[in-house]
Short mmCIF file of C-alpha atoms and ligand atoms in Angstrom, two decimals:
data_model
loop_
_atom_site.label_atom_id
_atom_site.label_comp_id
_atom_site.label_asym_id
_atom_site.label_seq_id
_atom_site.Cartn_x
_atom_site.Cartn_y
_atom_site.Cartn_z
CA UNK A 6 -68.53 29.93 197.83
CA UNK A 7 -64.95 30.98 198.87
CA UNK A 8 -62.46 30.07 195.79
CA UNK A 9 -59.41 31.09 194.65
CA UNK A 10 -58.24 31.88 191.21
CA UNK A 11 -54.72 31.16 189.71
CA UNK A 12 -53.28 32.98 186.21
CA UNK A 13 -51.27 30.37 185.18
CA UNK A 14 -47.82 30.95 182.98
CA UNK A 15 -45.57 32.69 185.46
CA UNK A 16 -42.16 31.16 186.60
CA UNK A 17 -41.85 31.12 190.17
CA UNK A 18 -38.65 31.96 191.72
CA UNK A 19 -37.23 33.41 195.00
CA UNK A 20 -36.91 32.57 198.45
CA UNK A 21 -39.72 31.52 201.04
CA UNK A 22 -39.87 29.79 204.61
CA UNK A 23 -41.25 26.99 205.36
CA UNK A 24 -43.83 26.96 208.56
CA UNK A 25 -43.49 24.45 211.25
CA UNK A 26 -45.28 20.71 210.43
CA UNK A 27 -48.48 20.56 211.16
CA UNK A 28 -48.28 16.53 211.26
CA UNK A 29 -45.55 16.71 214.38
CA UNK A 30 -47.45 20.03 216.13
CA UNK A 31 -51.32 18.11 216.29
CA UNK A 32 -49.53 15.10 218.41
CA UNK A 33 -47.15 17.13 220.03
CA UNK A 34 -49.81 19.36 221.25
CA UNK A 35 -52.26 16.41 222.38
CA UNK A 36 -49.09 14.96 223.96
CA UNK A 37 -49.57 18.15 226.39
CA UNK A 38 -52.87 16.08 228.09
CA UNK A 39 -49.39 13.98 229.78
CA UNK A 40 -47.67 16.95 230.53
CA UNK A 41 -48.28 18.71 233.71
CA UNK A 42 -48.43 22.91 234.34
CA UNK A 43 -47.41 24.92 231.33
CA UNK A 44 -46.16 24.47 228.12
CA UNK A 45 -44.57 26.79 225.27
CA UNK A 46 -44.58 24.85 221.97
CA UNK A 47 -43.04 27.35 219.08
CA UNK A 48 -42.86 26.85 215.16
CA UNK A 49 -46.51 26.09 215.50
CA UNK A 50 -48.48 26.75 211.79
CA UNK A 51 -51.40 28.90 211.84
CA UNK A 52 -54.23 26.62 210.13
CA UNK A 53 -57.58 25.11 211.03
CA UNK A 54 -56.57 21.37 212.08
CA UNK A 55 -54.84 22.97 214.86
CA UNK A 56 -57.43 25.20 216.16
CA UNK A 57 -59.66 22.05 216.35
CA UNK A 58 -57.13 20.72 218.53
CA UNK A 59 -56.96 23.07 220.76
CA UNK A 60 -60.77 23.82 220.79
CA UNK A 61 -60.49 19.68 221.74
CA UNK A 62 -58.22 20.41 224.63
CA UNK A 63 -59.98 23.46 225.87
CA UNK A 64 -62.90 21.15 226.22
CA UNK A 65 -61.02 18.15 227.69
CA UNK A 66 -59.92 20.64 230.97
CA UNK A 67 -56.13 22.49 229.77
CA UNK A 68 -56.18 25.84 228.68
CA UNK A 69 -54.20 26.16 225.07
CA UNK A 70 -54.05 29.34 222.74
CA UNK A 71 -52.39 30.45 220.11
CA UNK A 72 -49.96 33.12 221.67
CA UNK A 73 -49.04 34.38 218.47
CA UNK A 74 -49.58 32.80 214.89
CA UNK A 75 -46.58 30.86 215.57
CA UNK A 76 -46.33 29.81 219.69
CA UNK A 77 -48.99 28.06 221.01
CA UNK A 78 -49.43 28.01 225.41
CA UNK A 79 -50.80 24.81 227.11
CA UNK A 80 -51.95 25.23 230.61
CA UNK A 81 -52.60 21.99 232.06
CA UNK A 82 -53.58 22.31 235.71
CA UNK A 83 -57.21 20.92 236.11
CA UNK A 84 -58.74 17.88 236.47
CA UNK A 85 -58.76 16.12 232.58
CA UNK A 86 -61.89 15.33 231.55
CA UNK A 87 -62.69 11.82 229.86
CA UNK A 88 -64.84 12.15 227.08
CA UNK A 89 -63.67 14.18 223.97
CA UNK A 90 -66.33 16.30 221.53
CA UNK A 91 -68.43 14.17 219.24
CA UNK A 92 -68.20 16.96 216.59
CA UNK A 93 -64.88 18.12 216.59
CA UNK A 94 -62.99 13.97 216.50
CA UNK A 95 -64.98 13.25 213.44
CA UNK A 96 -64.27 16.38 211.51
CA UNK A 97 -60.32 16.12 212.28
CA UNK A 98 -59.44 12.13 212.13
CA UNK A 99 -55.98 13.66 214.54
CA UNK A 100 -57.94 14.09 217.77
CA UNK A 101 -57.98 10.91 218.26
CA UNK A 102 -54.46 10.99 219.37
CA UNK A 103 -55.85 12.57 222.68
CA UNK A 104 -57.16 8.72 223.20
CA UNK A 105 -54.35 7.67 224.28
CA UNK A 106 -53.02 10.18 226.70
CA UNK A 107 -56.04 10.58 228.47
CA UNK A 108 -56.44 6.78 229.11
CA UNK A 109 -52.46 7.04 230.41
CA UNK A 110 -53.73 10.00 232.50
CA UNK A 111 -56.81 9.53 233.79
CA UNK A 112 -57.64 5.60 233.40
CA UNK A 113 -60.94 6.40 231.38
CA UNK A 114 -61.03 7.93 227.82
CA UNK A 115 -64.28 7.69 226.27
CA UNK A 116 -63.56 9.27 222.36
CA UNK A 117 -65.88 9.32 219.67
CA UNK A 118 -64.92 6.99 216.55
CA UNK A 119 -63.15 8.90 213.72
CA UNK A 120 -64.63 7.05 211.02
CA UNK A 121 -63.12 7.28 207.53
CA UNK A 122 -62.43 10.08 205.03
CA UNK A 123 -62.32 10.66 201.36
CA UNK A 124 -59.27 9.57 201.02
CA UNK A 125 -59.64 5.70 203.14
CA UNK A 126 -61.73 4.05 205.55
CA UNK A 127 -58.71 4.76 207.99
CA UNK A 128 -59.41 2.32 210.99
CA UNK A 129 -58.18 2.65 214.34
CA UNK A 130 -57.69 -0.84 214.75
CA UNK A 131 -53.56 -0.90 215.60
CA UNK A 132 -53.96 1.99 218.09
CA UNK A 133 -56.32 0.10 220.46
CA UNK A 134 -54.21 -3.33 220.00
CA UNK A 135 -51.66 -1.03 221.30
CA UNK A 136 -53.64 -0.54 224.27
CA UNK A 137 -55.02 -3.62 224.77
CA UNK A 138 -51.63 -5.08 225.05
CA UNK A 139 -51.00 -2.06 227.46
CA UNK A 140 -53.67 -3.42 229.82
CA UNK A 141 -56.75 -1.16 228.52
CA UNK A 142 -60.37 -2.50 228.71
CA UNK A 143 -61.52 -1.22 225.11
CA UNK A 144 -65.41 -1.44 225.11
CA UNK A 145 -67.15 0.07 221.71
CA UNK A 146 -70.48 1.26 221.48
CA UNK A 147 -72.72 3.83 219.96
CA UNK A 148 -69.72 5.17 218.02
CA UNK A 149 -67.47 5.76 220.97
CA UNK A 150 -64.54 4.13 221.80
CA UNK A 151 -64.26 3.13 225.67
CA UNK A 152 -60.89 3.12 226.64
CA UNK A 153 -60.66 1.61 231.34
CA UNK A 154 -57.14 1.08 232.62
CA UNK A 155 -56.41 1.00 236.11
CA UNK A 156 -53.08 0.80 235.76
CA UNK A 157 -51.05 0.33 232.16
CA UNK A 158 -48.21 -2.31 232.14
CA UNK A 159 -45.16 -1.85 229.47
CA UNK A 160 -45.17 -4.75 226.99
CA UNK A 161 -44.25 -5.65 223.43
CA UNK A 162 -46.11 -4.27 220.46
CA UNK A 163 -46.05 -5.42 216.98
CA UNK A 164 -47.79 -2.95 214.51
CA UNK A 165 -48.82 -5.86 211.63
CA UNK A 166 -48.40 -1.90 209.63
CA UNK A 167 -45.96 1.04 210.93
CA UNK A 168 -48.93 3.44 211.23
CA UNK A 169 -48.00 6.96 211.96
CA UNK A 170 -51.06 7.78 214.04
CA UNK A 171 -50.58 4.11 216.24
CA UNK A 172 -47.14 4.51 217.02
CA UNK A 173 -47.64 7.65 218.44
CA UNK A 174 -50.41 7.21 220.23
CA UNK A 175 -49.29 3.91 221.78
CA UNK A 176 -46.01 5.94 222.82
CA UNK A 177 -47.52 8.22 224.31
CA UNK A 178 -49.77 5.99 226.41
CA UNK A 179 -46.38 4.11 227.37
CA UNK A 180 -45.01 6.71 228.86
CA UNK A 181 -47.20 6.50 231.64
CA UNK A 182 -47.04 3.16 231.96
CA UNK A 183 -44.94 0.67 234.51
CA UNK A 184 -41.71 -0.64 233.05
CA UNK A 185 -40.84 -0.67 229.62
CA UNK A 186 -42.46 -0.92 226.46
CA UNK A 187 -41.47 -2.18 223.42
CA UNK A 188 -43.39 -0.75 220.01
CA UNK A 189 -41.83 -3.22 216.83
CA UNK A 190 -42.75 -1.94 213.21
CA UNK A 191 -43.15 1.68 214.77
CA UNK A 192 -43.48 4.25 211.76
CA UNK A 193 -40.35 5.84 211.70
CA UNK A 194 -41.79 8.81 210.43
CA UNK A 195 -39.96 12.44 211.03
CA UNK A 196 -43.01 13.86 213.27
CA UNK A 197 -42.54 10.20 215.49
CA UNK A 198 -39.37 11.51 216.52
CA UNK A 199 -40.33 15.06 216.88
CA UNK A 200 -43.23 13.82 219.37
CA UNK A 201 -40.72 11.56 221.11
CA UNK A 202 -38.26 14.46 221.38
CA UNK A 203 -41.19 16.60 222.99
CA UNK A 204 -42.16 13.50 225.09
CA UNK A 205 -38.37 13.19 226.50
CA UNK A 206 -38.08 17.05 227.33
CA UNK A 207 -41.00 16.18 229.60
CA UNK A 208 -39.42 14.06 231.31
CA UNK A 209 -40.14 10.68 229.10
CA UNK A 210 -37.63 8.08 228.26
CA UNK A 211 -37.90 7.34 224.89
CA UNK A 212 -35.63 4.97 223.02
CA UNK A 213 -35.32 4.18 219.10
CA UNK A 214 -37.28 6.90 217.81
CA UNK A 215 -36.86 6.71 213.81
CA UNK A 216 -36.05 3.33 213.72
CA UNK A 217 -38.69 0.15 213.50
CA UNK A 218 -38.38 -0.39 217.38
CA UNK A 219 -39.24 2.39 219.85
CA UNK A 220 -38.32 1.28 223.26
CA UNK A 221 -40.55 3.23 226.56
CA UNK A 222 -39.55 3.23 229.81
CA UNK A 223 -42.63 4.60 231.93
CA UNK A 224 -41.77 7.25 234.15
CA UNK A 225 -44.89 8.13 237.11
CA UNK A 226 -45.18 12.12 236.01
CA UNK A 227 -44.02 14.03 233.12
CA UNK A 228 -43.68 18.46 233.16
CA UNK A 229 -44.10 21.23 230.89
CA UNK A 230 -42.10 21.76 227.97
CA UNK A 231 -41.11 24.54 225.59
CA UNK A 232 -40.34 22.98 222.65
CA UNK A 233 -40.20 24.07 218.62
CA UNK A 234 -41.72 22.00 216.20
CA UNK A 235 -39.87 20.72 213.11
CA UNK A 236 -40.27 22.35 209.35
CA UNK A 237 -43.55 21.26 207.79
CA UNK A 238 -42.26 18.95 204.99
CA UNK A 239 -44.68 18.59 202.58
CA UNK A 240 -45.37 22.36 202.75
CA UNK A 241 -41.64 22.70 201.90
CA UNK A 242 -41.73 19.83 199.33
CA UNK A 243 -44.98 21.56 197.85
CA UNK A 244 -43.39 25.21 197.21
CA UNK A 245 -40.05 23.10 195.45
CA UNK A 246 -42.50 21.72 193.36
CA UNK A 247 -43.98 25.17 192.54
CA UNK A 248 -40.84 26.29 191.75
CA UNK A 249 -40.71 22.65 189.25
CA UNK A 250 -43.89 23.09 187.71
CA UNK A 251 -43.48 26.78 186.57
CA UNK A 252 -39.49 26.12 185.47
CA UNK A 253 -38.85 28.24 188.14
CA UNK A 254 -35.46 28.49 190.42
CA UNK A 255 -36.83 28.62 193.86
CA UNK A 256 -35.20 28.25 197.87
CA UNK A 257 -37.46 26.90 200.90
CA UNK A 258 -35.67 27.94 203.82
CA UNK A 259 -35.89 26.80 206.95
CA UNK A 260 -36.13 23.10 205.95
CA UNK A 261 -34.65 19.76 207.23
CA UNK A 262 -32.79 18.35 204.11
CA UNK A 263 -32.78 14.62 205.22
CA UNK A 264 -36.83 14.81 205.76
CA UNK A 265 -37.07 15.79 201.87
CA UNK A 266 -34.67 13.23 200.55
CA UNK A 267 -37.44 10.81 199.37
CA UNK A 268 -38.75 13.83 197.39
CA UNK A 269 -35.56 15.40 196.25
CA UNK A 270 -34.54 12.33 194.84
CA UNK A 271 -37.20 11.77 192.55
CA UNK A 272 -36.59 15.75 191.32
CA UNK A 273 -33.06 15.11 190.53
CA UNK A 274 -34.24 12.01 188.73
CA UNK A 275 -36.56 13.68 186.98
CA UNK A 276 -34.40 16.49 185.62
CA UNK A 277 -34.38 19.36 187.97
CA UNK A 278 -31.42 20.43 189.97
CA UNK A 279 -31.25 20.47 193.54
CA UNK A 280 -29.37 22.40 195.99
CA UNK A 281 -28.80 21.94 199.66
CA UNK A 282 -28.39 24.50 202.13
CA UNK A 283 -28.04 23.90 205.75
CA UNK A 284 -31.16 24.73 206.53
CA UNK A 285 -32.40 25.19 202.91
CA UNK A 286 -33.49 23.35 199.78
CA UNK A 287 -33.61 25.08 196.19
CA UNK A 288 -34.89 23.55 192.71
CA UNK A 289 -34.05 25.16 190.01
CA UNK A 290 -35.29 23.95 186.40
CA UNK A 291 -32.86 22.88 183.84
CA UNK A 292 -34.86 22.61 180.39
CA UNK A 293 -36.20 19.23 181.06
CA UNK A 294 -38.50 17.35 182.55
CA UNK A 295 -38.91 13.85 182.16
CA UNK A 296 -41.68 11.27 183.67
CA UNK A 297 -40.48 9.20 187.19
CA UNK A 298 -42.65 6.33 188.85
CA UNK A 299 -43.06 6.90 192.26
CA UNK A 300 -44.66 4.37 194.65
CA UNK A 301 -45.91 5.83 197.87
CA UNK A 302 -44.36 3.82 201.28
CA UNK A 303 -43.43 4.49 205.05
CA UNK A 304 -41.07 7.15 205.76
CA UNK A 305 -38.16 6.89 204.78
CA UNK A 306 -40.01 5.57 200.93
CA UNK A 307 -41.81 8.53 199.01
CA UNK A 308 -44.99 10.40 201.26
CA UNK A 309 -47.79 9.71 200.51
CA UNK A 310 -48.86 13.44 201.21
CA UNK A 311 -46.78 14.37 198.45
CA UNK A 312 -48.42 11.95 195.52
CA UNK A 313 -51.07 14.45 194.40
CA UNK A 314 -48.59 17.77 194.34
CA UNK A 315 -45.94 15.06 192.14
CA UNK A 316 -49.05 13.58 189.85
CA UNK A 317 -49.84 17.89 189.02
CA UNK A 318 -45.68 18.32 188.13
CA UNK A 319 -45.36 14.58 186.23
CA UNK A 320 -48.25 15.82 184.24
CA UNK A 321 -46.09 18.58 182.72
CA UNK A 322 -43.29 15.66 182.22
CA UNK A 323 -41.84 14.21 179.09
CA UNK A 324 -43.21 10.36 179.21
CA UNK A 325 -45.41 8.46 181.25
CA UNK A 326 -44.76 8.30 184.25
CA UNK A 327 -46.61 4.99 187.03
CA UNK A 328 -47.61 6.24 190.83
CA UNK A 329 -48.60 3.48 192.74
CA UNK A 330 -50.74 4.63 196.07
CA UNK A 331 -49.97 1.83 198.76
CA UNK A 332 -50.66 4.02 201.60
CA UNK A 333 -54.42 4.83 201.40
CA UNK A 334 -56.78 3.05 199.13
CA UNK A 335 -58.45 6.31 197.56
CA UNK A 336 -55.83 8.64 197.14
CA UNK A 337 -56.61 9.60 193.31
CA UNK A 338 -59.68 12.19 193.44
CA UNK A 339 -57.07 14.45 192.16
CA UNK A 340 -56.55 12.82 189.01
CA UNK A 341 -60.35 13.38 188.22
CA UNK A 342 -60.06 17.03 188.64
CA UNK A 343 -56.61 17.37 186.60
CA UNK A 344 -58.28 15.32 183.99
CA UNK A 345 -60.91 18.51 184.07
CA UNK A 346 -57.63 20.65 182.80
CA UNK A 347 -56.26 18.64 179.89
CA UNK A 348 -54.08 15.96 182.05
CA UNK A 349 -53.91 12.54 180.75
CA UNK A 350 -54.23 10.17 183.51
CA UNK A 351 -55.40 6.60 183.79
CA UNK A 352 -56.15 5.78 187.06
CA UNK A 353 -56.60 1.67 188.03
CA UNK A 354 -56.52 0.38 191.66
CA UNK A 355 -53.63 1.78 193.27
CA UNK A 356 -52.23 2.77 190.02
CA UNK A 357 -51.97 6.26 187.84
CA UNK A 358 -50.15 6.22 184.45
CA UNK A 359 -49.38 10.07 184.00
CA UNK A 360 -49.46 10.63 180.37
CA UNK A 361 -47.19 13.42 178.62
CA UNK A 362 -49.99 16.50 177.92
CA UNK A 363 -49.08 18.96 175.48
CA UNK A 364 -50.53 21.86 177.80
CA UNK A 365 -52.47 22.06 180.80
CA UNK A 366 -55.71 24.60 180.68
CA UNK A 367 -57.11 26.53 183.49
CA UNK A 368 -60.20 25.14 184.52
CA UNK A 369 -62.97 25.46 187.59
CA UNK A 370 -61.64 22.90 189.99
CA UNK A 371 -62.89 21.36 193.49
CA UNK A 372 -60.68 20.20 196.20
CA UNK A 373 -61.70 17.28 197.69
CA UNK A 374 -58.88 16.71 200.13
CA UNK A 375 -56.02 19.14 201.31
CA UNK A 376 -52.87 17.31 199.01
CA UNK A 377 -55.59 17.43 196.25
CA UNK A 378 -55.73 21.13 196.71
CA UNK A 379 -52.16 21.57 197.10
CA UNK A 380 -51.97 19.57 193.51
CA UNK A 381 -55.33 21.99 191.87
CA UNK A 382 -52.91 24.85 192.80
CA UNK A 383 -49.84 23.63 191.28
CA UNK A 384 -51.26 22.48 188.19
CA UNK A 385 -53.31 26.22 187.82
CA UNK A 386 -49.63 27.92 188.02
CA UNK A 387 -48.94 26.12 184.63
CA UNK A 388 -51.95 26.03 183.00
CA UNK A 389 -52.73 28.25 180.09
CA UNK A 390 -55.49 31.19 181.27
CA UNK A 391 -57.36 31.19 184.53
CA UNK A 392 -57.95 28.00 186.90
CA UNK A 393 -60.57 28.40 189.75
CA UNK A 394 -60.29 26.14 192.44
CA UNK A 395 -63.40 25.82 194.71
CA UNK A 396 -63.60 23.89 198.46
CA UNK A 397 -60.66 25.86 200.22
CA UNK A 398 -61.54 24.81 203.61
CA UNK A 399 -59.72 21.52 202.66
CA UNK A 400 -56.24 23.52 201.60
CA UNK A 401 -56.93 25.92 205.39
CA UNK A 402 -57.12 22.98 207.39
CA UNK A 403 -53.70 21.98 206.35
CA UNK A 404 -51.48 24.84 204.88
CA UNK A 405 -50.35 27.65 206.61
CA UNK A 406 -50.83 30.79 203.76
CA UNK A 407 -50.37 28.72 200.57
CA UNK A 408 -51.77 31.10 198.46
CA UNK A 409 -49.73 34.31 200.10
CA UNK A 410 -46.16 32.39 200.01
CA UNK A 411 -46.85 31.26 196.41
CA UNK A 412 -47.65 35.07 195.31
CA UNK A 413 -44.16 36.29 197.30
CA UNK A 414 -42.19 33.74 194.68
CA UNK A 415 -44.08 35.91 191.80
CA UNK A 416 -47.83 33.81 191.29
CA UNK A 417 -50.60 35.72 190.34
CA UNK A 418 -53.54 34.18 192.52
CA UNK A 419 -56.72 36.02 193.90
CA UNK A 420 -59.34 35.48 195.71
C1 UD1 B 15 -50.65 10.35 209.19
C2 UD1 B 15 -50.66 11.76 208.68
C3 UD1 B 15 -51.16 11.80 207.24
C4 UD1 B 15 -50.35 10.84 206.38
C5 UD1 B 15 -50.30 9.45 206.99
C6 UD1 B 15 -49.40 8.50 206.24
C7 UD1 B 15 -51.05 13.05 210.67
C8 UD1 B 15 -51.95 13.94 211.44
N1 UD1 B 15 -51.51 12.57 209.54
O1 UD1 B 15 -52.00 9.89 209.20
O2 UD1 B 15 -51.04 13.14 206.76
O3 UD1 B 15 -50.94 10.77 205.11
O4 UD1 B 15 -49.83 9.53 208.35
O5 UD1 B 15 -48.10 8.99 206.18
O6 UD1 B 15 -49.93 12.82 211.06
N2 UD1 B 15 -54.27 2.03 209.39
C9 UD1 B 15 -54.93 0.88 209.81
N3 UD1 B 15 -55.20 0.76 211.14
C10 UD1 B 15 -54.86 1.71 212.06
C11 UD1 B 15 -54.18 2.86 211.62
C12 UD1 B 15 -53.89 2.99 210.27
O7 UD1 B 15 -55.24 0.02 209.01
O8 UD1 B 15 -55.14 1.54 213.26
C13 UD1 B 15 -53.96 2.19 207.95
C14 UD1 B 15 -54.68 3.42 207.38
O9 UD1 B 15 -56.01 3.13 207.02
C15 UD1 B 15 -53.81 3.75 206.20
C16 UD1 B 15 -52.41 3.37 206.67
O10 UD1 B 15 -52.61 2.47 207.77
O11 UD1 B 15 -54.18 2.99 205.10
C17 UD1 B 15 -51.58 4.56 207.10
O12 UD1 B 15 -52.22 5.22 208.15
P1 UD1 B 15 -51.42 5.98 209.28
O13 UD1 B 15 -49.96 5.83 209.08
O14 UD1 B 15 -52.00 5.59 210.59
O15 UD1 B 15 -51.81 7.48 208.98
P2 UD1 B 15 -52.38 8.56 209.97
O16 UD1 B 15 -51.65 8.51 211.25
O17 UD1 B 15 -53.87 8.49 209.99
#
């Protein structure tokens, strides 16, 4: 079984880049079913979720490759095809976003459902009231998702929650659509206005991207783009937290500052220093570190992707520290497996009380999802001898050379 093992005890420090999101890149890149002849999208990461999407939009009709491990082409000059892969929508919950821009394209999307993950049953429930209201025929039946619109008409929207994965499929339908659309409670999300930005280089015209109401105005064709992707920010956020946990002093370049604030803040409060660059965000360890309570929320409140990597560092804090998960409603598999290395955690509904440990202890660890991983990691850079963690397909699917950026800033991991 592939694992990895970490020799916990060294401080990290140094410099490292941060890839491009791999949140904004999977919708930008299904976006590219709206966008007709050839597209150049840059600041792509090289990790698994993406190859599933492409492998789903080789399948659908376009031709997309990775060009190099960073720029991925889109052709998109064949007919679309309707229905997307059984196997590949249920192991990656994002190819659903192609649901929407196929309907806006092609009138018929037939997609298989997602269903839920270890971390929530994640419904899909606010993406097709989003395309109901658009005009869609939604038909469900032997887990596939039926999706008929002759034509889609603009309307208003109200998400009853500003879901990431709604509001950008919804948008992206809407951009297809006649006359305007109006999306209230839209996530406001970083990657929602990275997609929009994408979406208006094509031709799109988006309004009020980053704010609770995104405004559409449906246009009747939209054109290739090239386009770069944003910094991945919870990759960035994870390697300032290596730099935390191991009282390190360490610089993520190539970052956008105001998409870490929710994180940086709760650093400073907890002790550490932080230091902006233009482009670039160091932490550098002060002698303390003392517990925060964090409560997970909607961009701009703390990510939720970022709980499990904060739970491994508040671990190592002076004090207890409360995280309250309101995002998903089974976000603390982690805490089981830092439990497994001496953490004191106390886990109840959407609560954890972090308890001050004395020391962590390297340990044989499983990832269950790819945060969780990103936490096992973090917490085996501290702990005393030898953690192995086990189930790194989860951390692939999501980070771009974890293990190989951590070891540049002075870890000792092997495989
Ligand atoms: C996206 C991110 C994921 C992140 C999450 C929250 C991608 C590819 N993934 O996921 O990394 O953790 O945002 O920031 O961008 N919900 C419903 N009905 C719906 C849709 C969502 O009830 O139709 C609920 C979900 O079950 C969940 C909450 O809303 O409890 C947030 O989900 P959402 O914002 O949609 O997350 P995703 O887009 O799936």
């Amino acid at each position: 079984m592939p694992k990895l093992t970490i020799e916990g005890g060294h401080t990290l420090s140094g410099t490292v880049t941060a890839s491009g999101s791999k949140n904004a890149a999977l919708p930008i890149l299904a976006s590219c079913i709206l966008l007709d002849g050839q597209s150049t999208i840059t600041n792509i990461p090289y990790l698994k979720d993406i190859v599933i999407m492409l492998r789903v939009l080789n399948i659908l009709g376009l031709r997309a490759e990775y060009h190099n491990n960073n720029t991925v082409k889109v052709w998109n000059q064949k007919k679309i095809k309707h229905i997307a892969p059984y196997d590949l929508v249920t192991s990656m919950r994002a190819s659903f976003f192609v649901a929407g821009p196929i309907m806006a394209k092609t009138g018929y999307a037939k997609i298989p459902l997602p269903g839920g993950c270890c971390i929530g049953s994640r419904p899909i429930d606010l993406h097709l009231k989003g395309f109901k209201a658009l005009g869609a025929s939604i038909n469900i039946e032997h887990g596939f998702v039926e999706l008929k619109a002759a034509k889609l008409v603009g309307t208003r929207i109200y998400l009853d929650f500003p879901s990431v994965g709604a509001t950008e499929n919804i948008m992206m339908a809407a951009c297809l659509a006649e006359g305007e659309t109006i999306i209230e409670n839209a996530a406001q999300e970083p990657e929602i206005t990275d997609l929009a930005n994408a979406l208006i280089k094509g031709g799109a015209k988006i309004k009020g991207s980053g704010t609770s109401i995104i405004t559409v105005y449906g246009v009747r064709s939209l054109k290739g783009i090239e386009y770069s992707v944003i910094p991945d920010r919870v990759e960035a956020g994870t390697l300032l937290i290596a730099g935390a946990i191991t009282k390190g002093d360490v610089t993520v370049e190539k970052v956008n500052n105001n998409h870490l604030e929710p994180l940086n803040q709760k650093l400073i409060e907890a002790g550490l220093e932080i230091k902006q660059g233009i482009n670039s965000t160091r932490v550098i360890y002060k002698g303390v570190l003392n517990a925060v309570n964090i409560e997970t929320l909607p961009f701009p409140g703390f990510p939720t992707d970022m709980q499990a990597q904060i739970m491994a560092l508040l671990c190592t804090a002076k004090g207890t520290s409360v995280i309250k998960e309101t995002i998903f409603e089974n976000r603390f598999m982690h805490a089981h497996e830092l439990k497994r290395m001496g953490a004191v955690i106390k886990t109840e509904n959407h609560h954890a009380f972090v308890y001050e440990t004395e020391h962590l202890s390297g340990a044989e660890v499983k990832i269950t999802d790819l945060r969780a991983g990103a936490a096992l990691i973090l917490a085996g850079l501290v702990a005393r001898g030898h953690t192995t963690v086990y189930g790194l397909k989860h951390l692939n699917r999501g980070y771009d050379n974890l293990p190989q950026k951590l070891r540049s800033l002075g870890g000792i991991l092997f495989v």
